[in-house]
PDB file of C-alpha atoms in Angstrom:
ATOM      1  CA  TYR A 191      -0.868 268.971 -59.412  1.00 85.00           C
ATOM      2  CA  GLU A 192      -1.697 272.662 -59.177  1.00 92.00           C
ATOM      3  CA  LEU A 193      -2.193 275.241 -56.686  1.00 96.00           C
ATOM      4  CA  THR A 194      -4.694 277.856 -57.400  1.00 97.00           C
ATOM      5  CA  GLN A 195      -4.757 281.322 -56.194  1.00 98.00           C
ATOM      6  CA  PRO A 196      -6.692 284.413 -57.170  1.00 98.00           C
ATOM      7  CA  PRO A 197      -4.438 286.561 -59.588  1.00 97.00           C
ATOM      8  CA  SER A 198      -5.049 289.887 -57.525  1.00 97.00           C
ATOM      9  CA  VAL A 199      -6.452 291.373 -54.458  1.00 98.00           C
ATOM     10  CA  SER A 200      -7.040 294.976 -54.060  1.00 97.00           C
ATOM     11  CA  LEU A 201      -8.158 296.635 -50.837  1.00 96.00           C
ATOM     12  CA  SER A 202      -7.790 299.918 -48.798  1.00 97.00           C
ATOM     13  CA  PRO A 203      -5.316 300.573 -46.032  1.00 97.00           C
ATOM     14  CA  GLY A 204      -6.511 298.903 -42.718  1.00 97.00           C
ATOM     15  CA  GLU A 205      -8.511 296.327 -44.271  1.00 97.00           C
ATOM     16  CA  THR A 206      -7.882 292.696 -44.085  1.00 98.00           C
ATOM     17  CA  ALA A 207      -6.712 290.730 -47.221  1.00 98.00           C
ATOM     18  CA  ARG A 208      -7.597 287.131 -47.481  1.00 98.00           C
ATOM     19  CA  ILE A 209      -5.658 285.066 -50.184  1.00 98.00           C
ATOM     20  CA  THR A 210      -6.667 281.510 -50.741  1.00 98.00           C
ATOM     21  CA  CYS A 211      -4.800 278.635 -52.030  1.00 98.00           C
ATOM     22  CA  SER A 212      -6.505 275.344 -53.107  1.00 96.00           C
ATOM     23  CA  GLY A 213      -5.389 272.042 -54.802  1.00 92.00           C
ATOM     24  CA  GLU A 214      -5.724 268.444 -54.683  1.00 87.00           C
ATOM     25  CA  THR A 215      -2.405 267.810 -53.135  1.00 86.00           C
ATOM     26  CA  LEU A 216      -3.305 269.840 -50.153  1.00 89.00           C
ATOM     27  CA  SER A 217      -5.538 266.923 -48.824  1.00 85.00           C
ATOM     28  CA  ASP A 218      -2.404 265.541 -47.219  1.00 87.00           C
ATOM     29  CA  GLN A 219       0.363 268.222 -47.606  1.00 91.00           C
ATOM     30  CA  TYR A 220       1.068 271.450 -45.779  1.00 94.00           C
ATOM     31  CA  VAL A 221       1.140 274.908 -47.315  1.00 96.00           C
ATOM     32  CA  HIS A 222       3.770 277.622 -46.843  1.00 97.00           C
ATOM     33  CA  TRP A 223       3.408 281.153 -47.764  1.00 98.00           C
ATOM     34  CA  TYR A 224       5.835 283.703 -49.314  1.00 98.00           C
ATOM     35  CA  GLN A 225       5.845 287.356 -49.820  1.00 98.00           C
ATOM     36  CA  HIS A 226       7.963 288.604 -52.975  1.00 98.00           C
ATOM     37  CA  LYS A 227       8.821 292.346 -53.767  1.00 97.00           C
ATOM     38  CA  SER A 228      10.499 293.327 -56.943  1.00 93.00           C
ATOM     39  CA  GLY A 229      14.278 293.389 -56.666  1.00 94.00           C
ATOM     40  CA  GLN A 230      14.275 291.219 -53.441  1.00 96.00           C
ATOM     41  CA  GLY A 231      14.202 287.554 -52.614  1.00 97.00           C
ATOM     42  CA  PRO A 232      11.098 285.927 -51.458  1.00 98.00           C
ATOM     43  CA  VAL A 233      10.378 285.867 -47.695  1.00 98.00           C
ATOM     44  CA  LEU A 234       8.818 282.935 -45.896  1.00 97.00           C
ATOM     45  CA  LEU A 235       5.667 284.380 -44.008  1.00 98.00           C
ATOM     46  CA  ILE A 236       3.934 281.162 -42.879  1.00 97.00           C
ATOM     47  CA  TYR A 237       5.009 277.550 -42.694  1.00 96.00           C
ATOM     48  CA  ARG A 238       2.909 274.373 -42.164  1.00 95.00           C
ATOM     49  CA  ASP A 239      -0.317 276.189 -42.689  1.00 97.00           C
ATOM     50  CA  ARG A 240      -0.324 278.483 -39.790  1.00 97.00           C
ATOM     51  CA  GLU A 241       3.143 278.690 -38.146  1.00 96.00           C
ATOM     52  CA  ARG A 242       4.848 282.013 -38.313  1.00 97.00           C
ATOM     53  CA  PRO A 243       8.689 282.485 -38.322  1.00 95.00           C
ATOM     54  CA  SER A 244       9.778 284.612 -35.243  1.00 95.00           C
ATOM     55  CA  ALA A 245      10.433 287.753 -37.394  1.00 95.00           C
ATOM     56  CA  ILE A 246       7.041 288.005 -39.024  1.00 97.00           C
ATOM     57  CA  PRO A 247       4.557 290.000 -37.439  1.00 96.00           C
ATOM     58  CA  ASP A 248       1.430 288.656 -36.212  1.00 95.00           C
ATOM     59  CA  ARG A 249      -0.604 290.638 -38.838  1.00 97.00           C
ATOM     60  CA  PHE A 250       0.046 287.760 -41.042  1.00 98.00           C
ATOM     61  CA  ALA A 251      -1.899 284.464 -40.289  1.00 98.00           C
ATOM     62  CA  GLY A 252      -2.505 281.283 -41.835  1.00 98.00           C
ATOM     63  CA  SER A 253      -5.521 278.814 -41.661  1.00 97.00           C
ATOM     64  CA  ARG A 254      -7.072 275.861 -43.275  1.00 96.00           C
ATOM     65  CA  SER A 255     -10.378 274.508 -44.082  1.00 95.00           C
ATOM     66  CA  GLY A 256     -10.209 271.208 -45.700  1.00 92.00           C
ATOM     67  CA  THR A 257      -8.149 271.741 -49.017  1.00 92.00           C
ATOM     68  CA  ILE A 258      -8.387 275.356 -48.911  1.00 96.00           C
ATOM     69  CA  VAL A 259      -5.573 277.301 -47.173  1.00 97.00           C
ATOM     70  CA  THR A 260      -5.976 281.033 -46.453  1.00 98.00           C
ATOM     71  CA  LEU A 261      -3.400 283.575 -45.818  1.00 98.00           C
ATOM     72  CA  ALA A 262      -4.980 286.673 -43.895  1.00 98.00           C
ATOM     73  CA  ILE A 263      -3.235 289.969 -43.543  1.00 98.00           C
ATOM     74  CA  THR A 264      -4.842 292.275 -41.131  1.00 98.00           C
ATOM     75  CA  GLY A 265      -4.587 296.073 -41.121  1.00 97.00           C
ATOM     76  CA  VAL A 266      -3.044 295.992 -44.528  1.00 97.00           C
ATOM     77  CA  GLN A 267      -0.362 298.621 -45.127  1.00 96.00           C
ATOM     78  CA  SER A 268       1.122 300.119 -48.271  1.00 96.00           C
ATOM     79  CA  GLU A 269       4.524 298.173 -47.529  1.00 96.00           C
ATOM     80  CA  ASP A 270       2.198 294.895 -47.846  1.00 97.00           C
ATOM     81  CA  GLU A 271       2.051 295.638 -51.637  1.00 97.00           C
ATOM     82  CA  ALA A 272       3.737 292.550 -53.190  1.00 97.00           C
ATOM     83  CA  ASP A 273       3.219 289.204 -54.775  1.00 97.00           C
ATOM     84  CA  TYR A 274       2.071 286.310 -52.433  1.00 98.00           C
ATOM     85  CA  TYR A 275       2.690 282.712 -53.285  1.00 98.00           C
ATOM     86  CA  CYS A 276       1.613 279.514 -51.610  1.00 98.00           C
ATOM     87  CA  GLN A 277       3.830 276.455 -51.778  1.00 97.00           C
ATOM     88  CA  SER A 278       3.304 272.862 -51.069  1.00 95.00           C
ATOM     89  CA  THR A 279       4.949 269.426 -52.189  1.00 92.00           C
ATOM     90  CA  VAL A 280       3.935 266.480 -54.122  1.00 88.00           C
ATOM     91  CA  GLY A 281       5.095 263.522 -52.105  1.00 81.00           C
ATOM     92  CA  SER A 282       8.705 264.049 -50.946  1.00 78.00           C
ATOM     93  CA  GLU A 283      10.335 264.806 -54.151  1.00 80.00           C
ATOM     94  CA  ALA A 284       8.659 267.677 -55.764  1.00 91.00           C
ATOM     95  CA  VAL A 285       7.799 271.331 -54.826  1.00 94.00           C
ATOM     96  CA  ILE A 286       5.057 273.241 -56.413  1.00 95.00           C
ATOM     97  CA  PHE A 287       3.983 276.851 -56.195  1.00 97.00           C
ATOM     98  CA  GLY A 288       0.642 278.541 -56.632  1.00 97.00           C
ATOM     99  CA  GLY A 289       0.286 281.125 -59.502  1.00 97.00           C
ATOM    100  CA  GLY A 290       0.841 283.962 -57.136  1.00 97.00           C
ATOM    101  CA  THR A 291      -1.485 286.718 -56.020  1.00 98.00           C
ATOM    102  CA  ARG A 292      -0.736 290.427 -56.509  1.00 97.00           C
ATOM    103  CA  LEU A 293      -1.768 292.451 -53.388  1.00 98.00           C
ATOM    104  CA  THR A 294      -2.566 296.152 -54.362  1.00 97.00           C
ATOM    105  CA  VAL A 295      -3.285 298.520 -51.621  1.00 96.00           C
ATOM    106  CA  LEU A 296      -5.356 301.474 -52.734  1.00 93.00           C
TER     107      LEU A 296
ATOM    108  CA  GLN B 131      22.798 283.829 -39.980  1.00 86.00           C
ATOM    109  CA  VAL B 132      22.961 282.184 -43.407  1.00 93.00           C
ATOM    110  CA  GLN B 133      23.216 284.272 -46.430  1.00 96.00           C
ATOM    111  CA  LEU B 134      23.033 283.243 -50.018  1.00 97.00           C
ATOM    112  CA  VAL B 135      24.414 285.206 -53.073  1.00 98.00           C
ATOM    113  CA  GLU B 136      23.729 283.977 -56.662  1.00 98.00           C
ATOM    114  CA  SER B 137      25.873 284.693 -59.704  1.00 98.00           C
ATOM    115  CA  GLY B 138      26.409 283.630 -63.195  1.00 98.00           C
ATOM    116  CA  GLY B 139      23.623 285.032 -64.974  1.00 98.00           C
ATOM    117  CA  GLY B 140      23.655 286.719 -68.444  1.00 98.00           C
ATOM    118  CA  VAL B 141      22.475 286.813 -71.781  1.00 98.00           C
ATOM    119  CA  VAL B 142      22.705 283.590 -73.894  1.00 98.00           C
ATOM    120  CA  GLN B 143      21.488 282.422 -77.223  1.00 97.00           C
ATOM    121  CA  SER B 144      18.652 279.956 -77.470  1.00 97.00           C
ATOM    122  CA  GLY B 145      20.204 276.432 -77.365  1.00 97.00           C
ATOM    123  CA  GLY B 146      23.191 277.455 -75.286  1.00 98.00           C
ATOM    124  CA  ALA B 147      24.488 276.817 -71.752  1.00 98.00           C
ATOM    125  CA  LEU B 148      24.990 278.761 -68.484  1.00 98.00           C
ATOM    126  CA  ARG B 149      26.067 277.613 -64.986  1.00 98.00           C
ATOM    127  CA  LEU B 150      24.708 279.584 -62.055  1.00 98.00           C
ATOM    128  CA  SER B 151      26.349 279.735 -58.696  1.00 98.00           C
ATOM    129  CA  CYS B 152      25.087 280.086 -55.107  1.00 98.00           C
ATOM    130  CA  VAL B 153      27.517 280.967 -52.427  1.00 98.00           C
ATOM    131  CA  VAL B 154      26.344 280.002 -48.906  1.00 97.00           C
ATOM    132  CA  SER B 155      27.846 281.926 -45.980  1.00 95.00           C
ATOM    133  CA  GLY B 156      27.743 279.968 -42.827  1.00 85.00           C
ATOM    134  CA  ARG B 157      26.770 276.401 -42.445  1.00 84.00           C
ATOM    135  CA  THR B 158      25.987 274.147 -45.482  1.00 84.00           C
ATOM    136  CA  ASN B 159      24.405 271.040 -43.922  1.00 90.00           C
ATOM    137  CA  PHE B 160      21.067 271.664 -45.344  1.00 92.00           C
ATOM    138  CA  ALA B 161      19.028 271.085 -48.571  1.00 94.00           C
ATOM    139  CA  MET B 162      19.193 273.705 -51.145  1.00 96.00           C
ATOM    140  CA  HIS B 163      16.460 274.742 -53.944  1.00 96.00           C
ATOM    141  CA  TRP B 164      16.811 276.522 -57.130  1.00 98.00           C
ATOM    142  CA  VAL B 165      13.688 278.614 -58.027  1.00 98.00           C
ATOM    143  CA  ARG B 166      12.890 281.076 -60.720  1.00 98.00           C
ATOM    144  CA  ARG B 167      10.619 283.928 -61.334  1.00 98.00           C
ATOM    145  CA  THR B 168       9.596 284.513 -64.965  1.00 93.00           C
ATOM    146  CA  PRO B 169       7.593 287.563 -66.119  1.00 82.00           C
ATOM    147  CA  GLY B 170       4.371 285.803 -66.689  1.00 80.00           C
ATOM    148  CA  LYS B 171       4.338 282.769 -64.631  1.00 85.00           C
ATOM    149  CA  GLY B 172       5.492 283.675 -61.015  1.00 95.00           C
ATOM    150  CA  LEU B 173       7.574 281.467 -59.015  1.00 97.00           C
ATOM    151  CA  GLU B 174       8.641 278.054 -60.379  1.00 97.00           C
ATOM    152  CA  TRP B 175      10.483 275.543 -58.528  1.00 96.00           C
ATOM    153  CA  LEU B 176      13.428 274.035 -60.636  1.00 97.00           C
ATOM    154  CA  ALA B 177      15.604 271.598 -58.468  1.00 97.00           C
ATOM    155  CA  ALA B 178      16.582 270.562 -54.974  1.00 95.00           C
ATOM    156  CA  ILE B 179      19.558 268.923 -53.728  1.00 95.00           C
ATOM    157  CA  SER B 180      20.362 267.045 -50.432  1.00 93.00           C
ATOM    158  CA  PRO B 181      22.988 268.327 -47.895  1.00 93.00           C
ATOM    159  CA  ASP B 182      25.436 265.517 -48.957  1.00 93.00           C
ATOM    160  CA  ALA B 183      24.492 265.740 -52.641  1.00 94.00           C
ATOM    161  CA  THR B 184      23.173 262.169 -52.776  1.00 93.00           C
ATOM    162  CA  SER B 185      19.633 263.094 -53.744  1.00 93.00           C
ATOM    163  CA  LYS B 186      18.667 265.421 -56.644  1.00 95.00           C
ATOM    164  CA  PHE B 187      15.086 266.309 -57.519  1.00 94.00           C
ATOM    165  CA  TYR B 188      13.752 268.282 -60.663  1.00 96.00           C
ATOM    166  CA  GLY B 189      10.885 270.057 -61.743  1.00 95.00           C
ATOM    167  CA  ASP B 190       9.231 268.572 -65.032  1.00 94.00           C
ATOM    168  CA  SER B 191       9.999 271.637 -67.166  1.00 94.00           C
ATOM    169  CA  VAL B 192      13.827 271.404 -66.639  1.00 96.00           C
ATOM    170  CA  ARG B 193      14.333 267.749 -65.895  1.00 96.00           C
ATOM    171  CA  GLY B 194      17.034 266.431 -68.607  1.00 97.00           C
ATOM    172  CA  ARG B 195      18.217 270.090 -69.329  1.00 98.00           C
ATOM    173  CA  PHE B 196      19.426 271.361 -65.944  1.00 98.00           C
ATOM    174  CA  THR B 197      21.592 269.755 -63.435  1.00 98.00           C
ATOM    175  CA  VAL B 198      22.048 270.834 -59.688  1.00 98.00           C
ATOM    176  CA  SER B 199      25.088 270.018 -57.804  1.00 98.00           C
ATOM    177  CA  ARG B 200      27.174 271.284 -54.851  1.00 97.00           C
ATOM    178  CA  ASP B 201      30.653 271.637 -53.582  1.00 96.00           C
ATOM    179  CA  ASN B 202      30.371 271.853 -49.666  1.00 94.00           C
ATOM    180  CA  SER B 203      34.214 272.512 -49.487  1.00 94.00           C
ATOM    181  CA  LYS B 204      33.442 275.746 -51.492  1.00 95.00           C
ATOM    182  CA  ASN B 205      30.145 276.434 -49.873  1.00 96.00           C
ATOM    183  CA  THR B 206      28.543 276.643 -53.244  1.00 97.00           C
ATOM    184  CA  VAL B 207      25.598 275.123 -55.106  1.00 98.00           C
ATOM    185  CA  TYR B 208      25.390 275.148 -58.831  1.00 98.00           C
ATOM    186  CA  LEU B 209      22.752 274.938 -61.513  1.00 98.00           C
ATOM    187  CA  GLN B 210      24.054 273.795 -64.760  1.00 98.00           C
ATOM    188  CA  MET B 211      21.587 274.886 -67.605  1.00 98.00           C
ATOM    189  CA  SER B 212      21.657 273.482 -71.063  1.00 98.00           C
ATOM    190  CA  GLY B 213      19.469 273.601 -73.915  1.00 97.00           C
ATOM    191  CA  LEU B 214      18.303 276.992 -72.933  1.00 98.00           C
ATOM    192  CA  ARG B 215      15.054 278.370 -74.464  1.00 96.00           C
ATOM    193  CA  PRO B 216      13.409 281.836 -74.602  1.00 96.00           C
ATOM    194  CA  GLU B 217      11.075 280.536 -72.026  1.00 95.00           C
ATOM    195  CA  ASP B 218      13.718 280.079 -69.504  1.00 97.00           C
ATOM    196  CA  THR B 219      14.294 283.800 -69.330  1.00 97.00           C
ATOM    197  CA  ALA B 220      13.871 284.747 -65.589  1.00 98.00           C
ATOM    198  CA  ILE B 221      15.403 285.703 -62.299  1.00 98.00           C
ATOM    199  CA  TYR B 222      16.861 282.538 -60.742  1.00 98.00           C
ATOM    200  CA  PHE B 223      17.006 282.377 -56.899  1.00 98.00           C
ATOM    201  CA  CYS B 224      18.658 279.821 -54.702  1.00 98.00           C
ATOM    202  CA  ALA B 225      17.041 279.145 -51.583  1.00 97.00           C
ATOM    203  CA  LYS B 226      17.654 277.094 -48.138  1.00 96.00           C
ATOM    204  CA  GLY B 227      15.494 274.346 -47.286  1.00 93.00           C
ATOM    205  CA  TRP B 228      14.217 274.487 -43.674  1.00 90.00           C
ATOM    206  CA  VAL B 229      14.007 271.194 -42.007  1.00 87.00           C
ATOM    207  CA  VAL B 230      13.503 270.486 -38.239  1.00 83.00           C
ATOM    208  CA  SER B 231      13.479 267.104 -36.670  1.00 81.00           C
ATOM    209  CA  GLY B 232      12.721 265.524 -40.356  1.00 80.00           C
ATOM    210  CA  LEU B 233       9.897 268.042 -40.979  1.00 80.00           C
ATOM    211  CA  TYR B 234      10.093 270.190 -43.919  1.00 84.00           C
ATOM    212  CA  LEU B 235       9.172 273.784 -43.060  1.00 84.00           C
ATOM    213  CA  GLY B 236       9.536 275.580 -46.249  1.00 92.00           C
ATOM    214  CA  MET B 237      12.405 277.841 -47.861  1.00 95.00           C
ATOM    215  CA  ASP B 238      13.522 280.221 -45.133  1.00 95.00           C
ATOM    216  CA  VAL B 239      16.547 282.036 -46.639  1.00 96.00           C
ATOM    217  CA  TRP B 240      16.694 283.168 -50.272  1.00 98.00           C
ATOM    218  CA  GLY B 241      19.217 285.153 -52.348  1.00 98.00           C
ATOM    219  CA  LEU B 242      18.440 288.201 -54.423  1.00 98.00           C
ATOM    220  CA  GLY B 243      18.685 286.332 -57.630  1.00 98.00           C
ATOM    221  CA  THR B 244      20.617 286.551 -60.847  1.00 98.00           C
ATOM    222  CA  THR B 245      18.940 287.275 -64.123  1.00 98.00           C
ATOM    223  CA  VAL B 246      19.009 285.101 -67.101  1.00 98.00           C
ATOM    224  CA  LYS B 247      17.994 286.149 -70.533  1.00 97.00           C
ATOM    225  CA  VAL B 248      17.665 283.742 -73.458  1.00 97.00           C
ATOM    226  CA  SER B 249      17.538 285.360 -76.958  1.00 96.00           C
ATOM    227  CA  SER B 250      15.985 283.682 -79.867  1.00 91.00           C
TER     228      SER B 250
END
């Protein structure tokens, strides 16, 4: 089982970034999204496709269309430069991550 | 507020062993995961252990070489690594599994990681 993400996304400040995650297992499993900056631990941004932990700003949003799940970041800022990973499960015993997407703010 | 602190990383020769620790501040009644970030492959899930240590799960790349355990009396989770290979070089993170009413909601607390380098 694999989760596929675009390797990189580049855009200017204020634009909206959309990062997709696709995979066969997503037909019956949820996706969670993480932001990872160098020197820090990853941060949970979105859980169960579209739910947001209380500390995460509403600029971050998740959505789903079939087996493609999307993380949208509206009004991108320089502080959003990071690697973003989707994560799902295979049954109840294994966890898988996507390959990660490097977000660059020009 | 749960906090996680990893330790035990270092430099080890290929074929060697290392034990990583993750100290949990606060409650310990939740599942714990080990995840690594390799230079070329991003995040990779390695292992998980249930709150009472009765269930353990492993990723394909480490099954049979790595062992996860926990000592709740010491608020510590361990990852015993053996048969280390250069491709195991990575930053290793422990993470708390977030479960509410039996629903898995991801990993909501992470440590800063500990670095392992395996030399050939």
